[in-house]
Amino acid sequence: MTDDVAARATAGFRSAYAGPPAGRWAAPGRANLIGEHTDYNDGFVLPFALPLRTVAAAAPQPGERWTVWSELSGETIAFDADELAGPGRVTGWGAYVAGVVWALREAGHAVPGARLAIASDVPLGSGLSSSAALEAAVLAALVDLGGLDLPADRQPRLAQRAENGYVGAPTGIMDQSAVIRCRAGHALFLDCRDESVEHIPFDLDTSGLAVLVVDSRAPHRHADGEYAARRRSCEAAAGLLGVAALRDVPTDGLADALARIDDAETRRRVRHVVTEDQRVLDTVALLRAGKVREIGPLLTASHASMRDDFEITVPEVDTAVEAALSAGALGARMTGGGFGGCVLALVDAERADAVAAAVTAAYGERGFAAPGHVTVLPGPGATRLD
Ligand code: GLA
């Protein structure tokens, strides 16, 4: 096995199917710079693509049949049109692949039968959107192999439909948009209401900065149920306030809105979403002005809001954020849906190792399993390799 993910996908394809693929398609994982749990509130997010990728090597095969090998399990699964009658027949990692075929067919596309081989460098269950990367790589492959009329700006909704409708996770549009639409060297400023985007330069290199991604290794604690509960609570609050979504509560109307909500927990949820949308806008304004260092406090404020108001952090991620800040990070926050996953810290590049060491030491003192870490620069979105 080689270290190169694209080469591993090809090798997997050749050994599973005794022939070469017709092409290879890659999609990255993502980190969200800021804007958490704002996407399903029709708000703003600012993710960027990671240099870690999932690659699908693929070729057409006759009939309405899909065969998929994955290096993850080393197994090959297969399903045909009958098994796509409804959600639930294909499970595990295969559900993300079947979900994409299902969503394409639901949308009226003539999906070509295909053989696929999947290899990935995106860690699973770390909150870096390994599922969206898998969906996007498979979707790009099927769109190209079938010559389907589905331009990149319409692909995120389709991939989200696979996740919501087939896999059964009630996620928003951020992850799929990030992995499909991001550009290298930029963060993706996405308005989740109308899906308009602006590519915001996020030039870490020339500023002498780096983003350190720390994998908290915290076991996911009820993440799915808690995510759905947060979403329900936000939707109920929007209903109570008489707005289509919490995005419609302006920052200067927050105090009035909170005064109309009796339940203290709901007030905290609303305050997180409304202030987080504003932090995204403030971060974008600073980045547009080239003031990358100055976004640090906004990242840290976002973390405090997730910890105290949205209540989606766990001791491991709080410890990582505190240790990173004490060791000189300019800002740090949990990224992704919460209840574990990764922390990102904005650091002076030459301090990255020291900050990582400080987090590891703090974990040792608290008796937590050692965290993982990697420094990243914003990479490209999904693309055909060859
Ligand atoms: C998960 C979901 C996204 C988004 C984030 C929280 O990653 O898939 O849609 O809601 O959580 O910002």
Tab-separated table of C-alpha atoms and ligand atoms in Angstrom:
chain	number	residue	atom	x	y	z
A	1	MET	CA	0.000	0.000	0.000
A	2	THR	CA	1.312	3.432	-0.910
A	3	ASP	CA	0.898	6.597	1.130
A	4	ASP	CA	-0.726	8.401	-1.758
A	5	VAL	CA	-4.480	8.273	-1.491
A	6	ALA	CA	-5.092	8.467	-5.264
A	7	ALA	CA	-2.632	5.630	-5.888
A	8	ARG	CA	-4.355	3.554	-3.209
A	9	ALA	CA	-7.726	4.108	-4.879
A	10	THR	CA	-6.309	2.936	-8.221
A	11	ALA	CA	-4.602	-0.078	-6.673
A	12	GLY	CA	-7.838	-0.963	-4.886
A	13	PHE	CA	-9.785	-0.621	-8.103
A	14	ARG	CA	-7.386	-2.859	-10.024
A	15	SER	CA	-7.411	-5.583	-7.435
A	16	ALA	CA	-11.191	-5.507	-6.909
A	17	TYR	CA	-12.126	-5.383	-10.599
A	18	ALA	CA	-9.074	-6.670	-12.502
A	19	GLY	CA	-8.791	-3.619	-14.746
A	20	PRO	CA	-8.073	0.109	-14.724
A	21	PRO	CA	-10.543	2.832	-13.653
A	22	ALA	CA	-11.904	5.285	-16.235
A	23	GLY	CA	-11.002	8.179	-13.961
A	24	ARG	CA	-10.396	9.377	-10.408
A	25	TRP	CA	-12.254	12.039	-8.476
A	26	ALA	CA	-11.157	13.625	-5.192
A	27	ALA	CA	-13.052	15.517	-2.504
A	28	PRO	CA	-11.548	16.973	0.685
A	29	GLY	CA	-12.557	16.998	4.317
A	30	ARG	CA	-13.325	20.419	5.752
A	31	ALA	CA	-12.766	22.507	8.840
A	32	ASN	CA	-15.136	25.312	9.685
A	33	LEU	CA	-13.267	28.499	10.517
A	34	ILE	CA	-16.354	30.001	12.165
A	35	GLY	CA	-20.165	29.821	11.962
A	36	GLU	CA	-21.311	26.743	13.878
A	37	HIS	CA	-24.907	25.485	13.858
A	38	THR	CA	-25.836	28.512	11.785
A	39	ASP	CA	-26.332	26.650	8.496
A	40	TYR	CA	-29.726	25.115	9.299
A	41	ASN	CA	-30.777	28.491	10.662
A	42	ASP	CA	-30.374	29.958	7.146
A	43	GLY	CA	-27.303	31.849	8.374
A	44	PHE	CA	-23.635	32.272	7.506
A	45	VAL	CA	-20.674	29.902	7.627
A	46	LEU	CA	-16.988	30.179	6.728
A	47	PRO	CA	-15.449	26.739	6.175
A	48	PHE	CA	-12.296	25.846	4.273
A	49	ALA	CA	-11.200	22.619	2.592
A	50	LEU	CA	-8.504	20.489	4.172
A	51	PRO	CA	-5.536	19.052	2.299
A	52	LEU	CA	-6.821	15.608	3.373
A	53	ARG	CA	-8.871	13.937	0.648
A	54	THR	CA	-11.101	11.035	-0.278
A	55	VAL	CA	-10.580	9.601	-3.760
A	56	ALA	CA	-13.045	7.576	-5.820
A	57	ALA	CA	-11.594	5.602	-8.740
A	58	ALA	CA	-14.484	4.602	-10.987
A	59	ALA	CA	-15.595	3.087	-14.269
A	60	PRO	CA	-19.010	2.459	-15.777
A	61	GLN	CA	-20.580	-0.995	-15.687
A	62	PRO	CA	-23.670	-2.214	-17.565
A	63	GLY	CA	-27.117	-2.102	-15.997
A	64	GLU	CA	-28.401	-0.364	-12.902
A	65	ARG	CA	-25.860	-1.858	-10.566
A	66	TRP	CA	-23.248	-0.253	-8.330
A	67	THR	CA	-20.279	-2.064	-6.826
A	68	VAL	CA	-18.051	-0.327	-4.284
A	69	TRP	CA	-14.769	-1.371	-2.700
A	70	SER	CA	-13.446	0.657	0.227
A	71	GLU	CA	-10.026	0.492	1.825
A	72	LEU	CA	-11.742	1.329	5.082
A	73	SER	CA	-13.204	-2.129	5.494
A	74	GLY	CA	-11.434	-3.913	2.654
A	75	GLU	CA	-14.840	-5.193	1.547
A	76	THR	CA	-16.803	-4.776	-1.623
A	77	ILE	CA	-20.510	-4.046	-1.433
A	78	ALA	CA	-23.016	-4.071	-4.274
A	79	PHE	CA	-26.529	-2.796	-4.716
A	80	ASP	CA	-28.944	-2.448	-7.592
A	81	ALA	CA	-31.954	-0.286	-8.373
A	82	ASP	CA	-34.303	-2.497	-6.282
A	83	GLU	CA	-32.278	-1.855	-3.141
A	84	LEU	CA	-32.648	1.887	-3.691
A	85	ALA	CA	-36.433	1.792	-3.414
A	86	GLY	CA	-36.148	3.529	-0.065
A	87	PRO	CA	-33.688	4.413	2.670
A	88	GLY	CA	-32.282	1.838	5.024
A	89	ARG	CA	-31.433	-1.135	2.790
A	90	VAL	CA	-27.747	-0.235	2.452
A	91	THR	CA	-26.109	0.580	5.788
A	92	GLY	CA	-22.688	1.557	7.178
A	93	TRP	CA	-20.302	3.509	4.952
A	94	GLY	CA	-22.104	2.137	1.896
A	95	ALA	CA	-25.182	4.193	2.834
A	96	TYR	CA	-23.372	7.404	1.814
A	97	VAL	CA	-22.671	5.942	-1.620
A	98	ALA	CA	-26.129	4.425	-2.031
A	99	GLY	CA	-27.616	7.695	-0.767
A	100	VAL	CA	-25.946	9.630	-3.573
A	101	VAL	CA	-27.241	7.212	-6.233
A	102	TRP	CA	-30.686	7.321	-4.580
A	103	ALA	CA	-30.772	11.150	-4.450
A	104	LEU	CA	-29.652	11.440	-8.081
A	105	ARG	CA	-32.360	9.028	-9.198
A	106	GLU	CA	-34.982	10.813	-7.064
A	107	ALA	CA	-34.015	14.048	-8.824
A	108	GLY	CA	-34.646	12.353	-12.184
A	109	HIS	CA	-31.070	11.734	-13.310
A	110	ALA	CA	-30.226	8.621	-15.360
A	111	VAL	CA	-27.416	7.384	-13.097
A	112	PRO	CA	-24.930	5.121	-14.868
A	113	GLY	CA	-24.127	1.759	-13.310
A	114	ALA	CA	-20.591	1.933	-11.943
A	115	ARG	CA	-17.740	0.201	-10.184
A	116	LEU	CA	-16.002	2.317	-7.588
A	117	ALA	CA	-12.996	2.030	-5.305
A	118	ILE	CA	-12.642	4.416	-2.386
A	119	ALA	CA	-9.520	5.431	-0.477
A	120	SER	CA	-9.342	8.254	2.049
A	121	ASP	CA	-7.012	10.310	4.209
A	122	VAL	CA	-9.891	12.065	5.978
A	123	PRO	CA	-10.141	10.649	9.500
A	124	LEU	CA	-13.522	9.157	10.334
A	125	GLY	CA	-15.630	10.423	13.211
A	126	SER	CA	-13.397	13.437	13.872
A	127	GLY	CA	-15.861	16.051	12.720
A	128	LEU	CA	-13.905	16.818	9.536
A	129	SER	CA	-16.716	15.755	7.193
A	130	SER	CA	-15.439	12.413	6.007
A	131	SER	CA	-19.031	11.613	5.035
A	132	ALA	CA	-19.424	14.719	2.872
A	133	ALA	CA	-16.054	13.953	1.246
A	134	LEU	CA	-17.243	10.456	0.369
A	135	GLU	CA	-20.554	11.754	-0.972
A	136	ALA	CA	-18.874	14.460	-3.045
A	137	ALA	CA	-16.224	12.184	-4.565
A	138	VAL	CA	-18.845	9.607	-5.572
A	139	LEU	CA	-21.202	12.290	-6.857
A	140	ALA	CA	-18.497	13.900	-9.005
A	141	ALA	CA	-17.618	10.494	-10.452
A	142	LEU	CA	-21.212	9.591	-11.317
A	143	VAL	CA	-21.966	13.032	-12.779
A	144	ASP	CA	-18.945	12.790	-15.098
A	145	LEU	CA	-19.367	9.118	-16.035
A	146	GLY	CA	-23.046	9.668	-16.872
A	147	GLY	CA	-22.652	13.120	-18.419
A	148	LEU	CA	-25.361	14.267	-15.982
A	149	ASP	CA	-26.613	17.837	-16.023
A	150	LEU	CA	-25.659	18.804	-12.473
A	151	PRO	CA	-23.224	21.726	-12.209
A	152	ALA	CA	-21.061	22.052	-9.082
A	153	ASP	CA	-23.201	24.768	-7.508
A	154	ARG	CA	-26.195	22.403	-7.460
A	155	GLN	CA	-24.282	19.387	-6.178
A	156	PRO	CA	-24.224	20.317	-2.456
A	157	ARG	CA	-28.044	20.144	-2.170
A	158	LEU	CA	-28.050	16.760	-3.864
A	159	ALA	CA	-25.364	15.410	-1.531
A	160	GLN	CA	-27.185	16.876	1.463
A	161	ARG	CA	-30.355	15.105	0.302
A	162	ALA	CA	-28.416	11.829	0.312
A	163	GLU	CA	-27.420	12.453	3.927
A	164	ASN	CA	-30.816	13.733	5.121
A	165	GLY	CA	-33.075	11.458	3.115
A	166	TYR	CA	-31.098	8.225	2.807
A	167	VAL	CA	-28.575	8.125	5.670
A	168	GLY	CA	-31.070	9.849	7.960
A	169	ALA	CA	-28.875	12.597	9.476
A	170	PRO	CA	-30.673	15.994	9.680
A	171	THR	CA	-27.574	18.047	8.789
A	172	GLY	CA	-27.441	21.446	7.100
A	173	ILE	CA	-25.802	22.476	3.821
A	174	MET	CA	-22.380	23.543	5.115
A	175	ASP	CA	-20.288	20.389	4.820
A	176	GLN	CA	-21.323	19.422	1.308
A	177	SER	CA	-20.943	23.037	0.120
A	178	ALA	CA	-17.480	23.244	1.649
A	179	VAL	CA	-16.103	20.065	0.179
A	180	ILE	CA	-17.526	20.805	-3.277
A	181	ARG	CA	-17.164	24.578	-3.612
A	182	CYS	CA	-14.069	25.605	-1.605
A	183	ARG	CA	-10.957	26.958	-3.326
A	184	ALA	CA	-7.313	26.590	-2.318
A	185	GLY	CA	-6.025	29.502	-0.264
A	186	HIS	CA	-9.552	30.673	0.512
A	187	ALA	CA	-12.355	30.192	2.987
A	188	LEU	CA	-15.879	29.845	1.622
A	189	PHE	CA	-18.262	32.550	2.828
A	190	LEU	CA	-21.616	30.877	2.291
A	191	ASP	CA	-25.041	32.347	2.789
A	192	CYS	CA	-26.988	29.213	3.644
A	193	ARG	CA	-30.309	30.796	2.710
A	194	ASP	CA	-29.660	31.384	-0.979
A	195	GLU	CA	-26.391	29.422	-1.279
A	196	SER	CA	-24.530	32.422	-2.676
A	197	VAL	CA	-20.798	32.241	-2.020
A	198	GLU	CA	-17.778	34.489	-1.881
A	199	HIS	CA	-14.266	33.064	-1.835
A	200	ILE	CA	-12.461	34.973	0.916
A	201	PRO	CA	-8.649	34.960	0.763
A	202	PHE	CA	-7.369	33.099	3.818
A	203	ASP	CA	-3.703	33.478	3.256
A	204	LEU	CA	-1.960	31.969	6.233
A	205	ASP	CA	1.442	31.482	4.661
A	206	THR	CA	2.305	35.100	3.893
A	207	SER	CA	1.010	36.175	7.306
A	208	GLY	CA	3.365	33.665	8.954
A	209	LEU	CA	0.357	31.933	10.459
A	210	ALA	CA	-0.908	28.368	10.549
A	211	VAL	CA	-4.075	26.596	11.548
A	212	LEU	CA	-3.418	23.774	13.950
A	213	VAL	CA	-6.150	21.142	13.910
A	214	VAL	CA	-6.287	19.111	17.109
A	215	ASP	CA	-8.289	15.904	17.123
A	216	SER	CA	-9.791	15.798	20.613
A	217	ARG	CA	-10.245	12.020	20.329
A	218	ALA	CA	-13.254	12.493	22.586
A	219	PRO	CA	-15.724	9.688	22.136
A	220	HIS	CA	-18.878	11.045	20.473
A	221	ARG	CA	-21.454	11.269	23.224
A	222	HIS	CA	-25.013	11.153	21.874
A	223	ALA	CA	-23.943	13.502	19.085
A	224	ASP	CA	-26.755	12.556	16.700
A	225	GLY	CA	-29.572	12.990	19.207
A	226	GLU	CA	-28.121	16.225	20.597
A	227	TYR	CA	-27.647	17.666	17.091
A	228	ALA	CA	-31.273	16.966	16.225
A	229	ALA	CA	-32.375	18.451	19.561
A	230	ARG	CA	-30.450	21.698	18.907
A	231	ARG	CA	-31.995	21.943	15.487
A	232	ARG	CA	-35.522	21.424	16.847
A	233	SER	CA	-34.953	24.004	19.539
A	234	CYS	CA	-33.796	26.608	16.975
A	235	GLU	CA	-36.757	25.931	14.716
A	236	ALA	CA	-39.175	26.181	17.629
A	237	ALA	CA	-37.604	29.488	18.669
A	238	ALA	CA	-37.928	30.882	15.147
A	239	GLY	CA	-41.614	29.877	15.193
A	240	LEU	CA	-42.116	31.573	18.534
A	241	LEU	CA	-40.469	34.758	17.290
A	242	GLY	CA	-42.490	34.714	14.082
A	243	VAL	CA	-39.477	34.582	11.737
A	244	ALA	CA	-38.687	32.074	8.993
A	245	ALA	CA	-35.341	31.231	10.608
A	246	LEU	CA	-33.103	32.590	13.382
A	247	ARG	CA	-31.010	34.294	10.730
A	248	ASP	CA	-33.841	36.804	10.543
A	249	VAL	CA	-33.214	38.009	14.101
A	250	PRO	CA	-30.856	40.972	13.628
A	251	THR	CA	-28.028	41.530	16.090
A	252	ASP	CA	-29.532	44.802	17.257
A	253	GLY	CA	-32.872	43.062	17.746
A	254	LEU	CA	-31.428	40.268	19.883
A	255	ALA	CA	-32.272	41.772	23.260
A	256	ASP	CA	-35.910	42.281	22.232
A	257	ALA	CA	-36.112	38.756	20.861
A	258	LEU	CA	-34.662	37.256	24.056
A	259	ALA	CA	-37.140	39.205	26.147
A	260	ARG	CA	-39.944	37.407	24.319
A	261	ILE	CA	-38.655	33.919	25.179
A	262	ASP	CA	-39.569	32.492	28.587
A	263	ASP	CA	-37.389	29.411	28.561
A	264	ALA	CA	-33.786	30.131	29.629
A	265	GLU	CA	-32.298	27.258	27.614
A	266	THR	CA	-34.019	28.428	24.426
A	267	ARG	CA	-32.748	31.950	25.072
A	268	ARG	CA	-29.188	30.623	25.209
A	269	ARG	CA	-29.638	28.708	21.945
A	270	VAL	CA	-30.964	31.800	20.174
A	271	ARG	CA	-28.183	33.979	21.560
A	272	HIS	CA	-25.567	31.575	20.211
A	273	VAL	CA	-26.998	31.509	16.712
A	274	VAL	CA	-27.552	35.256	16.399
A	275	THR	CA	-24.157	36.222	17.830
A	276	GLU	CA	-22.420	33.506	15.785
A	277	ASP	CA	-23.862	34.861	12.535
A	278	GLN	CA	-22.473	38.279	13.490
A	279	ARG	CA	-19.058	36.756	14.295
A	280	VAL	CA	-18.967	35.228	10.805
A	281	LEU	CA	-19.685	38.626	9.248
A	282	ASP	CA	-17.036	40.274	11.446
A	283	THR	CA	-14.483	37.589	10.549
A	284	VAL	CA	-15.190	38.044	6.846
A	285	ALA	CA	-14.739	41.815	7.183
A	286	LEU	CA	-11.343	41.354	8.872
A	287	LEU	CA	-10.157	38.818	6.299
A	288	ARG	CA	-11.262	41.076	3.449
A	289	ALA	CA	-9.119	43.791	5.031
A	290	GLY	CA	-6.155	41.404	5.239
A	291	LYS	CA	-6.241	41.412	9.059
A	292	VAL	CA	-5.882	37.667	9.524
A	293	ARG	CA	-4.259	37.859	12.978
A	294	GLU	CA	-7.162	39.871	14.300
A	295	ILE	CA	-9.747	37.143	13.807
A	296	GLY	CA	-8.340	35.230	16.799
A	297	PRO	CA	-10.635	36.734	19.458
A	298	LEU	CA	-13.702	36.020	17.307
A	299	LEU	CA	-12.722	32.340	17.128
A	300	THR	CA	-12.316	32.209	20.889
A	301	ALA	CA	-15.626	34.013	21.454
A	302	SER	CA	-17.291	31.472	19.159
A	303	HIS	CA	-15.961	28.688	21.339
A	304	ALA	CA	-17.269	30.322	24.518
A	305	SER	CA	-20.673	30.666	22.876
A	306	MET	CA	-20.713	26.988	21.872
A	307	ARG	CA	-19.638	26.004	25.381
A	308	ASP	CA	-21.913	28.251	27.450
A	309	ASP	CA	-24.923	28.991	25.237
A	310	PHE	CA	-25.247	26.177	22.713
A	311	GLU	CA	-23.768	23.636	25.138
A	312	ILE	CA	-22.159	21.388	22.554
A	313	THR	CA	-18.593	21.140	23.840
A	314	VAL	CA	-17.073	18.435	26.040
A	315	PRO	CA	-14.183	18.602	28.558
A	316	GLU	CA	-11.621	17.351	26.018
A	317	VAL	CA	-12.301	20.155	23.516
A	318	ASP	CA	-12.516	22.812	26.241
A	319	THR	CA	-9.173	21.615	27.584
A	320	ALA	CA	-7.614	21.758	24.097
A	321	VAL	CA	-8.867	25.311	23.536
A	322	GLU	CA	-7.681	26.544	26.939
A	323	ALA	CA	-4.259	24.920	26.581
A	324	ALA	CA	-3.809	26.288	23.053
A	325	LEU	CA	-4.669	29.820	24.185
A	326	SER	CA	-2.379	29.601	27.220
A	327	ALA	CA	0.432	28.511	24.900
A	328	GLY	CA	-0.006	31.591	22.738
A	329	ALA	CA	-2.605	30.679	20.099
A	330	LEU	CA	-4.241	33.821	18.682
A	331	GLY	CA	-7.654	32.137	18.864
A	332	ALA	CA	-9.076	28.644	19.206
A	333	ARG	CA	-12.418	26.940	18.898
A	334	MET	CA	-14.080	23.612	18.397
A	335	THR	CA	-15.015	23.074	14.748
A	336	GLY	CA	-17.976	21.042	13.481
A	337	GLY	CA	-21.148	19.689	15.024
A	338	GLY	CA	-19.783	19.219	18.549
A	339	PHE	CA	-19.678	16.668	21.380
A	340	GLY	CA	-16.105	15.822	20.461
A	341	GLY	CA	-14.367	16.168	17.113
A	342	CYS	CA	-11.631	18.684	16.390
A	343	VAL	CA	-10.403	22.015	17.701
A	344	LEU	CA	-8.718	24.514	15.431
A	345	ALA	CA	-6.213	27.037	16.700
A	346	LEU	CA	-4.838	30.005	14.787
A	347	VAL	CA	-1.144	30.175	15.636
A	348	ASP	CA	2.080	31.833	14.563
A	349	ALA	CA	3.543	29.145	12.331
A	350	GLU	CA	6.708	28.833	14.409
A	351	ARG	CA	4.590	28.292	17.545
A	352	ALA	CA	2.544	25.416	16.095
A	353	ASP	CA	4.653	22.643	17.633
A	354	ALA	CA	4.774	24.330	21.031
A	355	VAL	CA	1.004	24.822	21.061
A	356	ALA	CA	0.443	21.199	20.057
A	357	ALA	CA	2.825	20.073	22.821
A	358	ALA	CA	0.964	22.210	25.368
A	359	VAL	CA	-2.346	20.601	24.401
A	360	THR	CA	-0.828	17.134	24.697
A	361	ALA	CA	0.577	18.010	28.130
A	362	ALA	CA	-2.795	19.348	29.317
A	363	TYR	CA	-4.439	16.136	28.145
A	364	GLY	CA	-1.881	14.134	30.113
A	365	GLU	CA	-2.668	16.100	33.279
A	366	ARG	CA	-6.384	15.487	32.864
A	367	GLY	CA	-5.913	11.788	32.072
A	368	PHE	CA	-7.401	12.053	28.567
A	369	ALA	CA	-6.235	9.825	25.703
A	370	ALA	CA	-3.522	11.631	23.708
A	371	PRO	CA	-4.889	14.026	21.045
A	372	GLY	CA	-3.878	13.984	17.378
A	373	HIS	CA	-2.737	17.119	15.572
A	374	VAL	CA	-1.849	18.421	12.133
A	375	THR	CA	-1.213	21.888	10.682
A	376	VAL	CA	-3.186	22.680	7.544
A	377	LEU	CA	-3.504	25.224	4.756
A	378	PRO	CA	-6.804	25.698	2.887
A	379	GLY	CA	-6.932	23.275	-0.046
A	380	PRO	CA	-9.116	22.913	-3.138
A	381	GLY	CA	-12.664	21.533	-3.308
A	382	ALA	CA	-13.811	18.428	-5.151
A	383	THR	CA	-12.183	17.843	-8.511
A	384	ARG	CA	-11.515	15.271	-11.192
A	385	LEU	CA	-7.897	14.108	-10.994
A	386	ASP	CA	-7.598	12.343	-14.346
B	1	GLA	C1	-22.345	19.250	11.187
B	1	GLA	C2	-23.423	19.368	10.110
B	1	GLA	C3	-23.418	20.750	9.466
B	1	GLA	C4	-23.426	21.858	10.505
B	1	GLA	C5	-22.385	21.600	11.580
B	1	GLA	C6	-22.475	22.581	12.708
B	1	GLA	O1	-21.080	19.317	10.597
B	1	GLA	O2	-23.221	18.388	9.119
B	1	GLA	O3	-24.517	20.868	8.587
B	1	GLA	O4	-24.696	22.026	11.053
B	1	GLA	O5	-22.493	20.289	12.132
B	1	GLA	O6	-22.121	23.843	12.279
